Amino acid sequence: MENREVARALAEIGQLLELRGENPFKVRAYENAARALESLQEDVATLVAEDRLGEVKGLGKSLREKVRVLVTTGSLPYLEELREGIPAGLFDVLSIPGVGPKKTKALWEELGVVDLPSLEAACRDGRVAALKGFGAKTQSKILAGIEHLALTARRRLRSQCLPQARRLLALVRAAEGVERADIAGSLRRGRETVKDVDIIAASTRGEAVMEAVRADEAVDEVIGSGPTKTSVRLRDGLQVDVRVVEPPSYACGLVYFTGSKEFNVALRGYALEQGYSLNEYALRPLDGSPPPELADEEALFEALGLAYVHPHLRETPDALAAARAGQLPELVEPEDLRGVLHVHTAWSDGADSVEEMVRQAAELGYEYVGISDHSAAARYANGLGIERFRAQREEVEAARAAFPGVRVFHGLELDILADGALDLADHLDELDFAVASVHSHLSMEREAMTRRLVRALAHPKVRVLGHPEGRKLLQREGSEFDWDAVLDAAAEHDVAVEVNGHPRRLDASWVRVRRICARGVKLCVNPDAHSAGSLDDARVYGLVEARRGWATRADVVNTLDAEAFAAWLGVGPTGGGKKTAGGKKTAGRGTK
Ligand code: DGT
Ligand code: CA
Ligand code: ZN
């Protein structure tokens, strides 16, 4: 059983307990445990098998036992019991602001409300207002809540929020009296999906900021606006919260509103140990002496005796422990990326020519680029058979001649067939490299998927395992397989695992990245570009995901310079990817 399934079961128990009116501490214990499992590096199944569940923070004894049962038997009687008789749609009712477990229960028992549609109907014909403890005001608040939920409940891709967030940030920075302003929240932490955008500003004239935000042309509705906070909903439904603090509070405010909540809690706990109370306004010595002046976030961490923890590391509290131990990783930086693979062109399902992609690579300052269109099995994407691959070679040669500063490798994104064989297996000698990816039969069972991937990685042309999880954010979850077995195979054959920078993929995900690096397997951060404009996705999105997984420069194979990278691919030292007599693919196999 995958970690996320166990996490989901625990989260559901939390909600069910809440609906049943149980003790909030118990509810929270399950919520916390679910979160801990979601970001767990190891397979929970392994921990159970080795009797090491105790190593997971926040898992008390009875929770450990439940996890054990769940993992070993695949189900949990306790959860089945709790589910008994509770309609699943009540969870949605519970998520409406102002409707707690008590009210949800009353709506259910008195009015037969089982989900949002039945609740909306009950509001529309006034039955909710007539209910004891509710009233007309509550009813209209619930209706507004339902509408609001429909518009904003869904999370959005980071890429769908960044442009608006940056535009509004510029607007805030331009407002009178603003000394500093930044994007905060999940967007600053680089999370793949975002619920709402948070912006924080330091100003002594808060009203000027609020006015500017309310008056913005993209604003559809002002949800609330006061001296310290304005919330607006943009026309596309995106919610933006803008907070203003006094300049001396800025460092503490920025850390607080950057989150994550779990990181904040841990940091506050640590501050207490150091003799300070910490909140969004100030770091106050407990002995009553005046708070230190903190010019910026760095100063705040320094005052606590900690190295600076980059926002990309603040998803979980682990980084705090690492900072305390002086063991924070030195994260890979955008300028470290010297080139990319996994670039599609109009030959398969891309929009631009080989030459346009290479020109863009040159413009971005890359030293090398690997053209890799889909292979024939990806028929839906107009994948290339060997004849078309050969024909494409002419365009590749032309691009090499036109852009001598960029080394152009010519490969394919090869489909891994259901049994782990590779597409075009008889012709792979003609490729400079292959990114091997799964595009079909994504939900085959775990053992078969593991065998499939392990087999594919053994082929010497395969240098990168493309989007290993196969997830599509907000659409589908990834495949299941034994990561340890696959990573062992990757290590054995010196294959890198991709961090795919397509904003809907971000695959391997940051949780897996940590595990990949810890096992000594290299990453290859790629754009999976389908147009020249998306070639930079490797840096803008893929690299952020890698950083969130603690990746350093040494972990990422495409931080090598062109020569070393060509050697790693197994491509000879001269010419555009043509293998010279001595340049065997084994030449670069010692990179581990
Ligand atoms: P999101 O919006 O779900 O994508 O994720 P965030 O992290 O942006 O969450 P959001 O917008 O609810 O809150 C922004 C930050 O404010 C959050 O990361 C940490 C901080 N924060 C919010 N509520 C609490 C809280 O109850 N306790 C603590 N310690 N911090 C909080
Ligand atoms: Ca947020
Ligand atoms: Zn692909």
XYZ file of C-alpha atoms and ligand atoms in Angstrom:
625
model
C 0.000 0.000 0.000
C 1.347 3.404 -1.016
C 2.027 6.109 1.541
C -0.581 8.408 0.078
C -3.306 5.757 0.416
C -2.491 5.280 4.060
C -2.438 9.059 4.470
C -5.816 9.356 2.814
C -7.315 6.724 5.114
C -6.008 8.539 8.190
C -7.300 11.887 6.963
C -10.682 10.322 6.381
C -10.722 8.939 9.909
C -10.038 12.468 11.132
C -12.996 13.812 9.218
C -15.277 11.010 10.327
C -14.320 11.563 13.938
C -15.036 15.238 13.481
C -18.453 14.467 12.031
C -19.140 12.180 14.928
C -18.325 15.022 17.277
C -15.214 13.452 18.752
C -12.544 15.225 20.740
C -10.733 17.787 18.525
C -7.318 16.642 19.750
C -8.019 13.174 18.480
C -9.166 14.641 15.175
C -5.996 16.654 14.878
C -3.826 13.654 15.683
C -5.175 11.920 12.596
C -4.791 15.011 10.433
C -1.182 15.408 11.538
C -0.415 11.753 11.013
C -1.858 11.915 7.503
C 0.379 14.855 6.657
C 3.428 13.159 8.124
C 2.843 10.109 5.951
C 2.358 12.168 2.831
C 5.829 13.626 3.071
C 7.484 10.466 4.313
C 10.585 9.488 2.360
C 10.420 5.762 2.876
C 7.617 3.379 2.010
C 5.426 3.000 5.029
C 5.190 -0.684 4.110
C 8.942 -0.993 4.643
C 8.708 0.711 8.012
C 5.969 -1.682 9.051
C 7.881 -4.707 7.811
C 10.973 -3.633 9.728
C 8.982 -2.585 12.768
C 10.246 1.002 12.491
C 6.972 2.925 12.501
C 8.122 4.514 15.729
C 10.510 6.641 13.678
C 7.633 8.585 12.160
C 7.072 11.689 14.225
C 3.560 12.287 15.430
C 2.420 8.679 15.265
C 1.242 7.613 18.701
C 0.901 4.005 19.742
C -2.693 3.439 18.723
C -2.137 5.181 15.408
C 0.874 3.027 14.713
C -1.210 -0.060 15.295
C -3.871 1.182 12.869
C -1.276 1.936 10.225
C 0.177 -1.514 10.717
C -3.202 -3.202 10.222
C -3.957 -1.035 7.220
C -0.657 -1.794 5.534
C -0.549 -5.503 6.289
C -4.196 -6.322 5.580
C -5.118 -3.587 3.090
C -8.107 -2.476 5.130
C -8.989 -1.194 8.554
C -12.076 -2.350 10.463
C -12.009 0.828 12.562
C -12.378 2.967 9.437
C -15.137 0.736 8.063
C -17.000 1.109 11.343
C -16.643 4.866 11.354
C -17.867 5.074 7.767
C -20.931 3.074 8.605
C -24.020 5.155 7.920
C -22.223 8.430 7.163
C -22.788 9.759 3.627
C -19.499 10.751 1.972
C -21.030 14.033 0.744
C -21.182 15.299 4.321
C -17.446 16.018 4.127
C -18.206 18.734 1.591
C -20.882 20.166 3.877
C -18.347 20.203 6.694
C -15.917 22.198 4.583
C -18.232 25.213 4.356
C -17.035 28.042 6.594
C -19.226 28.352 9.653
C -20.634 24.842 9.352
C -18.932 22.733 11.971
C -19.569 19.115 12.884
C -22.557 19.987 15.103
C -24.368 21.938 12.427
C -23.532 19.329 9.800
C -25.046 16.669 12.001
C -28.193 18.711 12.566
C -28.588 19.368 8.841
C -28.217 15.706 8.152
C -30.487 14.368 10.875
C -33.193 17.029 10.749
C -33.287 17.874 7.035
C -31.779 14.835 5.359
C -28.911 16.863 3.934
C -26.295 14.429 2.591
C -24.189 16.567 0.243
C -23.829 20.064 -1.207
C -26.715 19.817 -3.706
C -29.171 18.690 -1.023
C -27.881 21.431 1.275
C -28.306 24.042 -1.414
C -31.858 22.851 -2.050
C -32.639 23.015 1.674
C -31.355 26.608 1.782
C -33.264 27.655 -1.307
C -36.617 26.628 0.115
C -35.942 28.103 3.492
C -35.781 24.894 5.495
C -32.342 25.693 6.872
C -33.470 29.098 8.187
C -36.346 27.402 10.003
C -34.054 24.938 11.727
C -33.317 25.532 15.400
C -29.953 27.251 15.877
C -29.682 28.376 12.255
C -31.835 31.344 11.131
C -32.035 33.367 7.922
C -28.586 34.883 8.331
C -26.865 31.546 8.690
C -28.814 30.228 5.726
C -27.646 32.987 3.414
C -24.108 32.589 4.715
C -24.246 28.903 3.873
C -25.521 29.661 0.383
C -22.708 32.125 -0.161
C -20.307 29.520 1.162
C -21.528 26.938 -1.352
C -21.086 29.372 -4.225
C -17.682 30.378 -2.981
C -16.626 26.782 -2.643
C -17.628 26.013 -6.210
C -15.424 28.865 -7.393
C -12.385 28.566 -5.200
C -12.239 25.175 -3.539
C -10.242 23.609 -6.294
C -6.528 24.091 -6.188
C -4.763 25.469 -9.225
C -1.467 24.756 -10.860
C 1.383 26.964 -9.746
C 1.768 28.009 -13.375
C -1.827 29.204 -13.452
C -1.280 31.550 -10.491
C 2.239 32.879 -10.941
C 1.531 35.492 -13.641
C -1.372 37.112 -11.754
C 0.553 36.951 -8.489
C 3.553 38.688 -10.020
C 1.398 41.347 -11.594
C -0.338 42.086 -8.297
C 2.982 42.075 -6.478
C 4.213 44.801 -8.816
C 1.027 46.748 -8.146
C 1.512 46.450 -4.389
C 5.172 47.430 -4.613
C 4.189 50.529 -6.553
C 1.665 51.666 -3.923
C 2.541 54.707 -1.858
C 4.462 53.995 1.325
C 5.414 50.406 0.516
C 8.971 49.625 1.548
C 9.040 45.959 0.618
C 6.628 43.355 -0.626
C 6.844 39.685 -1.538
C 4.757 36.750 -2.573
C 4.315 34.429 0.417
C 2.350 31.226 1.054
C 2.510 28.027 -0.948
C 3.437 29.929 -4.081
C 6.672 31.116 -2.470
C 7.416 27.647 -1.182
C 7.160 26.451 -4.767
C 4.264 24.106 -4.174
C 2.921 22.411 -7.311
C -0.626 23.521 -6.645
C -1.964 26.550 -4.862
C -5.216 27.263 -3.030
C -4.840 31.013 -2.912
C -2.173 33.637 -3.450
C -0.653 35.432 -0.453
C 1.140 38.753 -0.753
C 2.705 40.609 2.135
C 3.889 44.209 2.224
C 5.726 46.434 4.684
C 4.162 49.855 4.780
C 3.096 52.593 7.138
C 0.288 53.518 4.754
C -1.698 50.303 4.535
C -4.801 51.945 3.139
C -2.939 52.967 -0.020
C -2.093 49.309 -0.658
C -5.632 48.144 0.002
C -7.054 50.799 -2.283
C -4.749 49.811 -5.112
C -5.626 46.139 -4.752
C -9.382 46.726 -4.564
C -9.250 48.918 -7.645
C -7.337 46.414 -9.753
C -9.036 45.641 -13.042
C -8.848 41.868 -12.584
C -10.758 41.976 -9.296
C -14.251 40.569 -9.475
C -15.188 40.714 -5.818
C -13.756 42.184 -2.648
C -14.264 39.416 -0.091
C -13.048 41.546 2.783
C -10.903 44.600 3.321
C -9.527 46.088 6.526
C -6.437 47.975 7.617
C -4.172 44.900 7.670
C -5.707 42.499 5.187
C -7.616 42.586 1.938
C -8.975 39.496 0.224
C -10.160 39.683 -3.335
C -11.396 37.204 -5.858
C -10.211 37.710 -9.398
C -12.437 37.121 -12.385
C -10.972 33.693 -13.003
C -11.929 32.702 -9.442
C -8.444 32.934 -7.952
C -8.386 34.347 -4.427
C -5.620 36.735 -3.423
C -4.917 37.764 0.183
C -2.854 40.890 0.658
C -1.506 41.674 4.114
C 0.229 44.800 5.278
C 2.473 44.935 8.333
C 4.497 47.698 9.942
C 8.035 47.684 8.515
C 9.685 46.422 11.740
C 7.407 43.360 11.627
C 8.192 42.492 8.053
C 10.734 39.713 8.620
C 8.492 37.885 11.076
C 5.413 38.468 8.933
C 7.080 37.155 5.806
C 8.260 33.995 7.537
C 4.851 33.470 9.105
C 2.821 33.913 5.932
C 5.264 31.874 3.884
C 4.532 28.862 6.034
C 4.075 26.046 5.899
C 1.925 25.937 8.947
C 3.853 22.887 10.173
C 7.143 24.667 9.643
C 5.851 27.696 11.546
C 4.783 25.581 14.480
C 8.183 23.908 14.636
C 10.026 27.213 14.307
C 7.955 28.757 17.076
C 8.720 25.779 19.285
C 12.400 26.099 18.553
C 12.320 29.843 19.275
C 10.759 29.121 22.659
C 13.629 26.773 23.453
C 15.986 29.625 22.606
C 14.141 31.972 24.957
C 11.933 33.837 22.480
C 8.293 34.010 21.626
C 7.750 34.217 17.895
C 4.628 35.276 16.025
C 3.805 37.122 12.819
C 4.753 40.464 14.386
C 7.911 40.003 16.346
C 10.559 37.862 17.936
C 10.331 38.748 21.621
C 12.842 37.703 24.264
C 10.961 35.972 27.077
C 12.976 37.886 29.665
C 11.216 41.085 28.638
C 14.159 42.753 26.957
C 13.334 44.657 23.748
C 12.906 42.611 20.551
C 15.892 42.609 18.208
C 15.604 44.628 15.021
C 15.307 42.242 12.136
C 16.136 43.696 8.751
C 15.035 40.634 6.813
C 14.296 36.909 7.026
C 17.990 36.087 7.108
C 18.338 38.211 10.231
C 15.477 36.357 11.878
C 17.069 32.953 11.291
C 20.391 34.351 12.395
C 18.928 35.729 15.596
C 17.756 32.203 16.336
C 21.214 30.833 15.650
C 20.122 29.088 12.475
C 21.349 29.021 8.908
C 18.852 30.487 6.468
C 16.187 27.981 5.476
C 15.095 28.693 1.919
C 11.301 28.787 1.383
C 11.616 25.796 -0.951
C 12.628 23.785 2.114
C 9.791 24.940 4.338
C 7.101 22.448 3.311
C 7.892 20.213 6.251
C 9.748 20.891 9.511
C 12.612 18.537 8.533
C 14.705 21.406 7.240
C 14.586 23.010 10.658
C 16.187 19.946 12.181
C 18.815 20.019 9.435
C 19.459 23.721 10.076
C 19.912 23.036 13.774
C 22.426 20.346 12.954
C 24.180 22.589 10.438
C 23.287 20.129 7.688
C 21.164 22.104 5.298
C 21.798 21.110 1.694
C 23.356 23.600 -0.685
C 20.542 23.658 -3.211
C 21.052 23.485 -6.960
C 20.583 26.925 -8.563
C 18.994 27.845 -11.907
C 22.323 28.913 -13.380
C 23.777 25.497 -12.560
C 21.712 23.895 -15.313
C 23.975 23.704 -18.365
C 21.605 21.978 -20.755
C 18.461 19.878 -21.006
C 17.064 16.749 -22.581
C 13.427 15.862 -23.268
C 12.549 18.438 -25.899
C 9.759 17.808 -28.398
C 9.403 19.377 -31.826
C 6.753 19.608 -34.509
C 7.944 16.194 -35.712
C 5.803 14.651 -32.971
C 3.467 16.691 -30.755
C 5.546 19.840 -30.308
C 4.769 23.194 -31.896
C 8.176 24.344 -33.145
C 10.917 23.104 -35.438
C 14.202 21.566 -34.345
C 15.944 24.769 -35.296
C 13.579 26.926 -33.234
C 14.096 24.751 -30.189
C 17.874 24.888 -30.572
C 17.773 28.658 -31.083
C 15.808 28.995 -27.853
C 18.309 26.770 -26.070
C 21.083 29.085 -27.261
C 19.131 32.103 -26.119
C 18.677 30.632 -22.648
C 22.405 30.088 -22.465
C 22.325 26.305 -22.551
C 25.466 24.526 -23.710
C 23.580 21.507 -24.949
C 20.099 20.333 -25.758
C 18.723 16.872 -26.465
C 16.004 16.707 -29.081
C 13.766 13.812 -28.120
C 10.445 13.472 -29.849
C 8.009 10.698 -29.076
C 8.658 7.268 -30.523
C 6.291 5.363 -32.796
C 4.291 3.636 -30.058
C 3.015 7.053 -28.959
C 0.707 7.181 -31.936
C -1.573 9.770 -30.342
C 1.454 12.103 -30.274
C 2.527 11.371 -33.851
C 5.566 9.476 -32.605
C 8.518 8.837 -34.892
C 9.397 5.499 -36.426
C 12.998 4.920 -37.417
C 12.463 6.304 -40.943
C 11.201 9.624 -39.664
C 13.900 9.685 -37.019
C 16.489 9.378 -39.784
C 14.781 12.113 -41.751
C 14.786 14.333 -38.668
C 18.546 13.886 -38.449
C 18.910 16.269 -41.395
C 17.187 19.029 -39.489
C 19.317 18.264 -36.479
C 22.469 18.570 -38.587
C 21.241 21.886 -39.973
C 20.584 23.190 -36.465
C 24.043 22.060 -35.376
C 25.533 24.045 -38.214
C 23.409 27.094 -37.452
C 24.149 27.110 -33.711
C 27.685 25.871 -33.207
C 27.653 27.108 -29.606
C 25.056 24.539 -28.612
C 25.783 20.859 -28.668
C 22.717 19.123 -30.052
C 22.070 15.518 -29.077
C 19.599 13.573 -31.128
C 17.491 11.053 -29.310
C 13.921 10.030 -28.626
C 11.516 9.856 -25.749
C 11.071 6.115 -26.066
C 7.914 4.443 -24.960
C 8.408 1.715 -22.407
C 6.055 -0.984 -23.632
C 3.839 -2.914 -21.259
C 6.368 -5.690 -20.753
C 9.314 -3.344 -20.295
C 10.645 -3.749 -23.807
C 11.553 -0.510 -25.556
C 9.905 0.875 -28.624
C 12.094 0.666 -31.786
C 14.370 -1.733 -29.947
C 16.080 -2.896 -33.155
C 17.284 0.572 -34.077
C 18.427 2.150 -30.869
C 22.059 2.212 -32.002
C 21.164 5.169 -34.161
C 20.156 7.311 -31.196
C 22.480 9.499 -29.160
C 20.355 8.774 -26.104
C 16.888 7.788 -24.985
C 14.612 9.190 -22.335
C 12.457 6.172 -21.573
C 8.924 6.860 -20.387
C 5.679 5.076 -19.632
C 2.694 6.471 -21.516
C 0.334 3.504 -21.555
C -0.974 0.984 -19.028
C -0.201 3.415 -16.245
C -2.281 1.629 -13.667
C -0.926 -1.871 -14.001
C -0.313 -3.598 -10.732
C 2.702 -2.872 -8.661
C 4.882 -5.920 -9.249
C 4.354 -5.874 -13.005
C 5.107 -2.148 -13.164
C 8.276 -2.659 -11.160
C 9.474 -5.420 -13.488
C 8.582 -3.272 -16.473
C 10.662 -0.296 -15.316
C 13.587 -2.360 -14.095
C 13.782 -4.115 -17.456
C 13.638 -0.850 -19.409
C 16.448 0.705 -17.382
C 18.828 -2.085 -18.279
C 19.082 -1.020 -21.896
C 22.362 0.891 -22.441
C 20.742 3.604 -24.580
C 18.394 4.565 -21.804
C 20.009 7.409 -19.916
C 16.965 8.944 -18.253
C 13.751 7.528 -16.826
C 11.169 10.102 -17.957
C 8.374 11.331 -15.633
C 8.696 8.236 -13.442
C 5.474 8.593 -11.465
C 3.217 9.354 -14.399
C 1.067 11.714 -12.369
C -0.866 14.593 -13.884
C -1.479 17.231 -11.266
C -5.142 17.720 -10.372
C -6.034 14.980 -12.882
C -4.593 11.652 -11.948
C -2.215 10.102 -9.484
C 0.912 8.297 -10.486
C 1.621 4.631 -11.041
C 2.535 2.252 -8.290
C 5.833 0.416 -8.239
C 8.620 -0.533 -5.898
C 10.781 2.568 -5.796
C 13.680 0.897 -4.098
C 13.897 -1.780 -6.768
C 13.670 0.789 -9.564
C 16.239 3.071 -7.954
C 18.581 0.146 -7.478
C 18.287 -0.574 -11.188
C 18.896 3.086 -11.984
C 22.000 3.055 -9.812
C 23.266 -0.149 -11.382
C 22.946 1.186 -14.930
C 23.823 4.787 -14.085
C 20.473 5.993 -15.365
C 19.235 9.363 -14.150
C 15.676 9.852 -12.963
C 13.929 12.802 -14.529
C 12.487 15.754 -12.716
C 10.066 16.722 -15.431
C 9.456 20.467 -15.419
C 6.141 20.441 -17.231
C 3.933 22.421 -14.832
C 1.249 19.738 -14.926
C 3.713 16.931 -14.230
C 6.546 17.937 -11.884
C 7.611 14.346 -11.842
C 9.501 12.922 -9.943
C 7.784 14.852 -7.177
C 9.797 16.513 -4.417
C 9.025 13.778 -1.931
C 10.545 11.223 -4.292
C 13.436 13.494 -5.217
C 14.698 13.328 -1.664
C 14.628 9.606 -1.754
C 16.302 9.411 -5.161
C 19.175 11.640 -4.043
C 19.527 9.842 -0.753
C 20.027 6.640 -2.701
C 22.787 8.193 -4.758
C 20.854 8.170 -8.022
C 21.249 11.206 -10.270
C 18.470 13.504 -11.375
C 18.029 15.009 -14.817
C 15.954 18.196 -14.701
C 14.152 18.538 -18.025
C 11.499 20.805 -19.507
C 9.441 18.233 -21.469
C 9.066 21.241 -23.742
C 6.472 21.213 -26.499
C 7.278 24.726 -27.714
C 10.215 27.099 -27.603
C 8.402 29.186 -25.008
C 8.306 26.284 -22.559
C 11.973 25.312 -22.839
C 12.690 27.311 -19.708
C 10.232 25.199 -17.687
C 13.220 23.148 -16.604
C 14.503 26.091 -14.586
C 11.213 27.773 -13.716
C 9.360 24.658 -12.543
C 11.495 21.528 -12.677
C 14.364 23.006 -10.742
C 12.052 24.271 -8.004
C 10.671 20.763 -7.557
C 14.211 19.379 -7.375
C 15.152 22.010 -4.781
C 12.080 21.168 -2.731
C 13.511 17.665 -2.665
C 16.833 18.990 -1.322
C 18.728 18.423 -4.561
C 22.236 19.838 -4.750
C 24.220 20.580 -7.860
C 26.046 17.281 -7.562
C 22.717 15.430 -7.630
C 21.755 16.803 -11.037
C 23.485 15.293 -14.044
C 22.692 18.154 -16.398
C 24.793 20.525 -14.339
C 27.770 18.867 -16.071
C 29.390 20.821 -18.867
C 28.763 19.729 -22.444
C 31.809 17.529 -22.671
C 31.256 15.698 -19.430
C 27.572 15.362 -20.163
C 28.272 13.902 -23.609
C 30.604 11.429 -21.971
C 27.885 10.495 -19.515
C 25.456 9.968 -22.372
C 28.032 7.781 -24.031
C 28.389 10.040 -27.039
C 31.854 10.601 -28.500
C 33.848 13.759 -27.823
C 33.704 15.156 -31.345
C 30.930 16.139 -33.679
C 27.292 16.596 -32.952
C 26.569 13.490 -31.059
C 28.165 11.096 -33.480
C 29.846 8.336 -31.668
C 33.520 8.121 -32.558
C 35.299 4.814 -32.724
C 36.610 4.964 -29.196
C 33.738 6.814 -27.593
C 31.741 3.962 -26.219
C 28.676 4.413 -24.136
C 30.649 2.876 -21.345
C 33.034 5.823 -21.397
C 30.918 7.999 -19.176
C 29.544 5.340 -16.915
C 31.644 6.153 -13.932
C 29.793 9.281 -12.872
C 28.217 7.918 -9.716
P -2.404 27.024 0.133
O -2.963 28.393 0.140
O -3.339 25.983 0.645
O -1.862 26.657 -1.194
O -1.166 26.970 1.160
P -0.590 28.164 2.047
O 0.564 27.625 2.777
O -0.393 29.364 1.213
O -1.732 28.377 3.145
P -2.593 29.659 3.503
O -2.813 30.527 2.327
O -3.807 29.124 4.202
O -1.744 30.424 4.604
C -0.540 31.086 4.264
C 0.457 30.882 5.362
O 0.028 31.510 6.566
C 0.674 29.440 5.742
O 1.578 28.793 4.896
C 1.194 29.563 7.131
C 0.476 30.766 7.680
N -0.658 30.330 8.483
C -1.947 30.373 8.136
N -2.728 29.895 9.127
C -1.886 29.530 10.118
C -2.075 28.956 11.418
O -3.171 28.662 11.862
N -0.949 28.718 12.159
C 0.291 29.010 11.693
N 1.347 28.743 12.456
N 0.498 29.535 10.484
C -0.576 29.807 9.708
Ca -2.073 30.477 0.120
Zn 6.365 11.761 -21.976
